[in-house]
Coordinates of C-alpha atoms in Angstrom, one line a residue:
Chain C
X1 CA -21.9 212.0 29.8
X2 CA -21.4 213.5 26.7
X3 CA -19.2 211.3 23.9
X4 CA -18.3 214.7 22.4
X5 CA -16.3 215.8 25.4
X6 CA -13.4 213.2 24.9
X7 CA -12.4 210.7 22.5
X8 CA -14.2 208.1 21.7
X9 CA -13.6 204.8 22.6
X10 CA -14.4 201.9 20.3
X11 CA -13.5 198.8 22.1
X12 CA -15.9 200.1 24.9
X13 CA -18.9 202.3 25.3
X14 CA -19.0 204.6 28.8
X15 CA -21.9 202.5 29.9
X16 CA -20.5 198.9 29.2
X17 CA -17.4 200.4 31.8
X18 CA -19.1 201.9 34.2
X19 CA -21.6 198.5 34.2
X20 CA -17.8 196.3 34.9
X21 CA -16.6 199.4 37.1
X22 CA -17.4 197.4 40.1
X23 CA -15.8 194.1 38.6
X24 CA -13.1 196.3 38.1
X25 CA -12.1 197.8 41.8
X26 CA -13.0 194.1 43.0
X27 CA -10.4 192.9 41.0
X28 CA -12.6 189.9 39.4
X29 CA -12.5 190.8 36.0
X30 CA -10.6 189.0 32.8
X31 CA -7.6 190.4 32.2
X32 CA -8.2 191.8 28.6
X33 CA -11.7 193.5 30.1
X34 CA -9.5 194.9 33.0
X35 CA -7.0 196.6 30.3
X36 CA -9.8 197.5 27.8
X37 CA -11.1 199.4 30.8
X38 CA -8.0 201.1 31.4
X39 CA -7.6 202.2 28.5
X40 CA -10.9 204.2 28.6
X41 CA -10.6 205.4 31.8
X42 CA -7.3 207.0 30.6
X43 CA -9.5 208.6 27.5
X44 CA -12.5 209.1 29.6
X45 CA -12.8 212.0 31.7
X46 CA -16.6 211.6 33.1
X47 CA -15.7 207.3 33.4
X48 CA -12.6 208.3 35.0
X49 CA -14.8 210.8 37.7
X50 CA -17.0 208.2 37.9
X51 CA -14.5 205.4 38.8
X52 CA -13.1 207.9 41.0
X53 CA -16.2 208.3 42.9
X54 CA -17.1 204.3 42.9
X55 CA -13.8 203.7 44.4
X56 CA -13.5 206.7 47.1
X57 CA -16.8 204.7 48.2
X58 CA -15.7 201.5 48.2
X59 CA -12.6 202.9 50.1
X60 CA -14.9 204.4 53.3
X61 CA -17.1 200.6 53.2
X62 CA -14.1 199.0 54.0
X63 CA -13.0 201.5 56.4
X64 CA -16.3 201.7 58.9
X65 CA -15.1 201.5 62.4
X66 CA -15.7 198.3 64.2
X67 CA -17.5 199.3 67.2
X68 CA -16.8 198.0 70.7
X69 CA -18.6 195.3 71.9
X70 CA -20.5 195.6 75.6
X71 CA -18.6 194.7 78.4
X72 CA -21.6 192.3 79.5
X73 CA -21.3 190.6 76.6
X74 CA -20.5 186.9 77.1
X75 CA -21.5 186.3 80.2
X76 CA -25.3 185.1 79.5
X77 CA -23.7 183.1 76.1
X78 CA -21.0 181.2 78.4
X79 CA -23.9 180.6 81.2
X80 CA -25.6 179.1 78.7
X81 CA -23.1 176.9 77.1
X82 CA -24.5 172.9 78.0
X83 CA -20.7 171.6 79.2
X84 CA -22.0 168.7 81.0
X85 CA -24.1 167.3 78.1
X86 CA -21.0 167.6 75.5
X87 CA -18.8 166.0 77.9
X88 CA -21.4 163.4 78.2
X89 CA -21.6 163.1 74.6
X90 CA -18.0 162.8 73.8
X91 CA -16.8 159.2 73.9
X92 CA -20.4 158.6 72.2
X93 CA -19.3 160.4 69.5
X94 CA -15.7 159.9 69.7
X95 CA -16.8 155.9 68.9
X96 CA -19.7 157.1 66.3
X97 CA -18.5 155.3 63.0
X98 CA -20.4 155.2 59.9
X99 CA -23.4 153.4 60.1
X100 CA -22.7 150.4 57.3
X101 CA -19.6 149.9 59.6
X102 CA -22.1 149.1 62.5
X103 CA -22.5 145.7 63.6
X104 CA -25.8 145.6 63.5
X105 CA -25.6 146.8 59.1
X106 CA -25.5 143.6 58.5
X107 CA -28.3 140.8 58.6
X108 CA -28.6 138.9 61.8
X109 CA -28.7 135.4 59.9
X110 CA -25.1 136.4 58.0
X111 CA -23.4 137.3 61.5
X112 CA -24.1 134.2 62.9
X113 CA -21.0 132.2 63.7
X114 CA -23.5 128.7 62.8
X115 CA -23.5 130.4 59.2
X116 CA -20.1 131.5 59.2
X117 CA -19.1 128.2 60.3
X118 CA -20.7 126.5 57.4
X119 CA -19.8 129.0 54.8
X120 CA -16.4 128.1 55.6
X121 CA -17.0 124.3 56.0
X122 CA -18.5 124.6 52.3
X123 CA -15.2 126.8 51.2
X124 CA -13.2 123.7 52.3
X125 CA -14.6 121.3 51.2
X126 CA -14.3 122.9 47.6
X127 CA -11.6 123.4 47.7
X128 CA -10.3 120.1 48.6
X129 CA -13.0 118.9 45.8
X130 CA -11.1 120.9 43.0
X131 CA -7.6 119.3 43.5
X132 CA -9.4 115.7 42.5
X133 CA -11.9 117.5 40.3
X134 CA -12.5 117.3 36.2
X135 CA -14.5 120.6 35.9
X136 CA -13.4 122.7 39.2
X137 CA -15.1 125.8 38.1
X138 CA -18.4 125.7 40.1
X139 CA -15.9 124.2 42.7
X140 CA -14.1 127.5 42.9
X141 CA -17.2 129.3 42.9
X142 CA -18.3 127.4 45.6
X143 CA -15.8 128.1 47.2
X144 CA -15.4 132.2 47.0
X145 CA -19.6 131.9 47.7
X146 CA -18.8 130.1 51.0
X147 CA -16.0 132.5 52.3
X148 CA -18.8 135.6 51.4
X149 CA -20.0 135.7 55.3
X150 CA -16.5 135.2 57.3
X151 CA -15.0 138.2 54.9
X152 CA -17.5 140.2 54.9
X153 CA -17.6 140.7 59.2
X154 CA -13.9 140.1 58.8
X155 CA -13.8 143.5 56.5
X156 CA -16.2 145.4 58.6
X157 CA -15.0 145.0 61.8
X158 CA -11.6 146.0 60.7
X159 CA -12.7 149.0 58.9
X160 CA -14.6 149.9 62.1
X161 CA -11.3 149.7 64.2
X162 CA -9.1 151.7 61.5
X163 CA -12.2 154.5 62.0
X164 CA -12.2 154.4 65.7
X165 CA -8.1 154.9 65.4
X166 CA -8.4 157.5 63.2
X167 CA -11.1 159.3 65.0
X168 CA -9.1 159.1 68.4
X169 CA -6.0 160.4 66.5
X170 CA -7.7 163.4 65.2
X171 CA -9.2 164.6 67.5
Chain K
X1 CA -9.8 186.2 56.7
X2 CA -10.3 183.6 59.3
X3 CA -8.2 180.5 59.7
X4 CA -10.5 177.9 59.0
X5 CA -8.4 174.9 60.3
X6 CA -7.8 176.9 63.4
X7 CA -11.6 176.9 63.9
X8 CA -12.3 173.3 63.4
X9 CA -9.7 172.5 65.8
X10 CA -11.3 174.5 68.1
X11 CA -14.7 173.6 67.3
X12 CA -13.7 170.1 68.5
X13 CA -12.2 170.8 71.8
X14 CA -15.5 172.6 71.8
X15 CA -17.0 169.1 71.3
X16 CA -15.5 168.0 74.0
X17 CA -16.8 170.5 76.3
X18 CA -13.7 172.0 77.0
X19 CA -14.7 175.4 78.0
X20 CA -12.1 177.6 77.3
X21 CA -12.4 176.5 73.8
X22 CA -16.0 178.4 73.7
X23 CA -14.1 181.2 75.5
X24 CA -11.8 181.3 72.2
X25 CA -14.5 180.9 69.7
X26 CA -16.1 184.5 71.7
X27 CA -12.9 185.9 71.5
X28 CA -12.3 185.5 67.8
X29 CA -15.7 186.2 66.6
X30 CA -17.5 188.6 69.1
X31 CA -16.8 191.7 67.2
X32 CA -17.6 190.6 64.0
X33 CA -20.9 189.2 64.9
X34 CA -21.5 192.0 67.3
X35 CA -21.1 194.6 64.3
X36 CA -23.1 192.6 61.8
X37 CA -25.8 192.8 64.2
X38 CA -25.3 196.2 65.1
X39 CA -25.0 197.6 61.8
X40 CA -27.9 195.5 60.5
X41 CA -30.5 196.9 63.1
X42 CA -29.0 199.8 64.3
X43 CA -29.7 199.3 67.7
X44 CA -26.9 198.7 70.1
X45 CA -29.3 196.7 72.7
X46 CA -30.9 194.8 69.9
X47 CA -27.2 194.1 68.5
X48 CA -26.5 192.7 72.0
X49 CA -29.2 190.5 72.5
X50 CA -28.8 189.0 68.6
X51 CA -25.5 188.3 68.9
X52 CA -25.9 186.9 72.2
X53 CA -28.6 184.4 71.0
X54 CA -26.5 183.8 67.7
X55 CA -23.8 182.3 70.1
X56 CA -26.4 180.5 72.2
X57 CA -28.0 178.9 68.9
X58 CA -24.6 177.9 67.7
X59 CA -23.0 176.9 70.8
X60 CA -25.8 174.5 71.1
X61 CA -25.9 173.2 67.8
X62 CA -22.2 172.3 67.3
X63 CA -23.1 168.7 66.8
X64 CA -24.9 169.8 63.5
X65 CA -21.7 171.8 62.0
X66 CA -21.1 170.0 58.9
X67 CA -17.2 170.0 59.0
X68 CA -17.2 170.2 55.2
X69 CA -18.0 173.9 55.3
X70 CA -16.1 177.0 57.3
X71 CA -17.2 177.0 60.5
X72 CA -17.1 181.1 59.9
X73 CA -19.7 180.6 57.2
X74 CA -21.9 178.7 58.8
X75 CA -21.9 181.5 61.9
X76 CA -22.0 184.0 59.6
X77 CA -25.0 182.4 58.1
X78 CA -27.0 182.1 61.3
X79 CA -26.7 185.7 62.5
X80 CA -27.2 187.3 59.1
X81 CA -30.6 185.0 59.1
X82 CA -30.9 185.8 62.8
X83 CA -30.8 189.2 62.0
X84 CA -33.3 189.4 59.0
X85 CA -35.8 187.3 60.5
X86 CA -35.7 190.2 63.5
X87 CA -35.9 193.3 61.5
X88 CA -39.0 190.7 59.2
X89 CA -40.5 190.2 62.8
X90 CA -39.8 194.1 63.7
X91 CA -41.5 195.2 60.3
X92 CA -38.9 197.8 60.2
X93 CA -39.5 200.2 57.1
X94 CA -36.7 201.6 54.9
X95 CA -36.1 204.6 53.2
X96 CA -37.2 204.7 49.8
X97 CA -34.6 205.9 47.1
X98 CA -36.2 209.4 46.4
X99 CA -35.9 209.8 50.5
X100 CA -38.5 210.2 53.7
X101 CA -38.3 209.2 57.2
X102 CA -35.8 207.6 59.1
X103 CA -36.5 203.9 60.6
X104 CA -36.8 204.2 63.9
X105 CA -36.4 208.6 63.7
X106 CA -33.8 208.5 66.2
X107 CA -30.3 210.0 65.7
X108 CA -27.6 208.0 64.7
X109 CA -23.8 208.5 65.4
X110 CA -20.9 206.3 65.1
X111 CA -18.9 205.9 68.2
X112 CA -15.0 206.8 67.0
X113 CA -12.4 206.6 69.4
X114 CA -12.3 210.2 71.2
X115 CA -9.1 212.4 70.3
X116 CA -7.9 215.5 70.8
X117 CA -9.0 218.6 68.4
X118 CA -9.3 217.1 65.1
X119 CA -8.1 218.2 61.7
X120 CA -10.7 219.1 59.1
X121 CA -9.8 216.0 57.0
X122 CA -10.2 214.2 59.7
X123 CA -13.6 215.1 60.8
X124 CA -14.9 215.1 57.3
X125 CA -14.3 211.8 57.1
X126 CA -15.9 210.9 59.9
X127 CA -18.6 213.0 59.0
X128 CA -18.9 211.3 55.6
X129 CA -18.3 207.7 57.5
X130 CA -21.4 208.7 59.2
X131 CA -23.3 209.1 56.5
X132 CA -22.1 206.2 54.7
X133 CA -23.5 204.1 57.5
X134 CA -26.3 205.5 58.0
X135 CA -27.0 204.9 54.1
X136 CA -26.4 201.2 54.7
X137 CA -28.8 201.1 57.5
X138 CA -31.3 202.1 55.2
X139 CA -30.4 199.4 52.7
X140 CA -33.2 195.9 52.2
X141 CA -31.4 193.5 54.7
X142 CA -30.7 191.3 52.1
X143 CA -28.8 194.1 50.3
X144 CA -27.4 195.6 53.8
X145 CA -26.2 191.7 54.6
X146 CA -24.3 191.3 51.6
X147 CA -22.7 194.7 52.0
X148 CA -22.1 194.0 55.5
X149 CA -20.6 190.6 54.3
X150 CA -18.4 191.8 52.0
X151 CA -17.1 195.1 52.8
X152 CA -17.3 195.3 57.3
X153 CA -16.4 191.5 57.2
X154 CA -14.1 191.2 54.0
X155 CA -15.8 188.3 53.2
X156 CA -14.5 187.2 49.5
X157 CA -17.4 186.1 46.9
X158 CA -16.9 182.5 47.4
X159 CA -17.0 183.1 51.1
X160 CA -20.0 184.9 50.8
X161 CA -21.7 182.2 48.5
X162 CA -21.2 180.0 51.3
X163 CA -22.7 181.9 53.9
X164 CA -26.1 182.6 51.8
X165 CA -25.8 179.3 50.1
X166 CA -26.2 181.2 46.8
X167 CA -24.5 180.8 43.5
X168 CA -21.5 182.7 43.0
X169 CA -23.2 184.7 40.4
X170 CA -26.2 185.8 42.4
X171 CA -24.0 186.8 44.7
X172 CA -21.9 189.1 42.4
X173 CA -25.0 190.6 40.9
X174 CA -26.8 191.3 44.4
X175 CA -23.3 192.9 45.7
X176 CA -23.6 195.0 42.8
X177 CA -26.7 195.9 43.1
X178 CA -26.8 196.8 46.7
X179 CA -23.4 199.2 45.8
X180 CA -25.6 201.0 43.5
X181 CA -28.1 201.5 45.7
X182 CA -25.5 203.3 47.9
X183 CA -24.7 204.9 45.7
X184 CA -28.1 206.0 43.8
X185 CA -28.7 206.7 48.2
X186 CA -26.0 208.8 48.3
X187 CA -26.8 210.8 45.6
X188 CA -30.2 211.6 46.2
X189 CA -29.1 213.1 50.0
X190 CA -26.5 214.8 48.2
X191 CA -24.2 213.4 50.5
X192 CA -20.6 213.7 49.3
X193 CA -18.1 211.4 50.6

């Protein structure tokens, strides 16, 4: 295009606009780029043809005719569809929960009732200790060390409930 | 464009192999996939049998939808790969920009509804329709994908990102650059649309 054909512009040149031309029509420019383009399409008569042009073109890609699909179409997708095997599947997945919420996450030794059981026989007998006790912190510690097991299957087997209820709800 | 919770709640009865759930899936999504494939290889039999498999593929991978993502994008995703890995495996050749010889040499029309007599307008827009698509057939497929993506599907950037997994600005700058192509395409046939 020839600049002596029209007015300059100084905020933009013709081929900084027709580069954001495209930004332009899809509507994803800033808005000061968007007015400053505007304005020299309003001074511009070869940007102004050529915005013309860009969006007469984007105008006819949005418009291409959806063609028919073939009347055979899904018959070999739903043939093929393996119903059986997700109906199988389902209440395996329905009861899928994350694996650290699976039993087996944690160590055989620490699920053990025997350990459980003396965890907590340790936890009460601190306990006890620290109401007759001079220096009950280690007592206390004892304590909270002992209780470690018992909460920790405690926690995980009621988070794996509150999953499997959620699960069931959502779906 | 597509109602993504709609889809995942569909997706699940799909889970549960509830079949008209499939059946809905098909009837949402047939024509778009059908047209991607078609106006990616240009060939209404090879457009059939890609967008069949497309459903098989997904229909038997549902267990591997990640529900974090659209379930559109990640169909989207497998045809448009589906579809470049057949014109790859085809060795199809494209036009180059200064012109030549068609892909596959065959004539090319695009089925409109039939009418009665048509007005000039009319016809020259369907003329120039013509030509616009036969333009994009002659595209790279990763520049006709994009175009496909955004223009046949109204697929917004984002959207788009997410079915190429590519970043947002790669995506602008290859939409851009497939529209000039058109364009640059369009000139050079001194097609007028």
């Amino acid at each position: 295009m020839d600049g002596r054909e029209h007015q300059e512009d100084v905020t933009l040149a013709c081929a900084d606009t027709r580069d954001r031309l495209q930004g332009y029509l899809d509507g994803t420019l800033a808005k000061s780029e968007s007015v400053a383009i505007f304005l020299h399409l309003r001074d511009c008569g070869g940007c102004r043809e050529e915005h013309e042009h860009l969006q007469a073109m984007f105008s006819m890609l949005d418009e291409l005719p959806q063609l028919p699909v073939p009347d055979d179409f899904d018959a070999r997708i739903l043939d093929s569809i393996p119903l059986a095997a997700y109906r199988e599947m389902e209440p395996l997945r329905r009861d899928r929960v994350p694996v650290f919420l699976e039993e087996s996450y944690l160590p055989a030794w620490l699920r053990d009732a025997r350990t459980r059981l003396a965890g907590l026989s340790v936890t009460l007998a601190a306990v006890i200790a620290v109401a007759v006790a001079d220096q009950p912190q280690p007592l206390l510690l004892a304590a909270v060390v002992g209780a470690v097991p018992e909460i920790l299957v405690r926690c995980q087997g009621w988070a794996r409930q509150a999953t499997l209820a959620w699960r069931r709800a959502e779906n | 464009m597509f109602d993504r919770r709609q889809d995942l709640k569909t997706i699940r009865r799909c889970k549960r192999g509830e079949e008209d759930a499939f059946k809905e899936i098909l009837e949402r999504y047939r024509g778009p996939i059908y047209n991607l494939c078609y106006r990616m290889t240009r060939n209404a039999e090879d457009a059939r049998d890609l967008g069949q498999e497309v459903f098989i593929k997904v229909f038997s991978l549902l267990d591997r939808f990640d529900e974090n993502y659209a379930f559109s994008s990640w169909l989207f995703r497998i045809a448009t790969n589906h579809c470049i890995d057949h014109l790859r495996r085809n060795r199809l050749r494209f036009l180059s920009l200064d012109g030549g010889v068609g892909q596959d040499g065959e004539e090319y029309e695009i089925q409109l509804p039939d009418g009665g007599p048509e007005p000039d307008t009319v016809l020259q827009r369907k003329e120039a329709l013509q030509r616009l698509d036969e333009v994009i057939g002659q595209l790279p497929p990763h520049y006709r994908a994009i175009t496909l993506l955004r223009h046949d599907q109204q697929l917004s950037y984002d959207e788009i990102a997410e079915v190429l997994h590519l970043p947002l600005g790669t995506v602008k700058a290859r939409i851009h650059r497939a529209r000039n192509l058109v364009q640059q395409m369009l000139k050079a046939r001194a097609y007028d649309i």
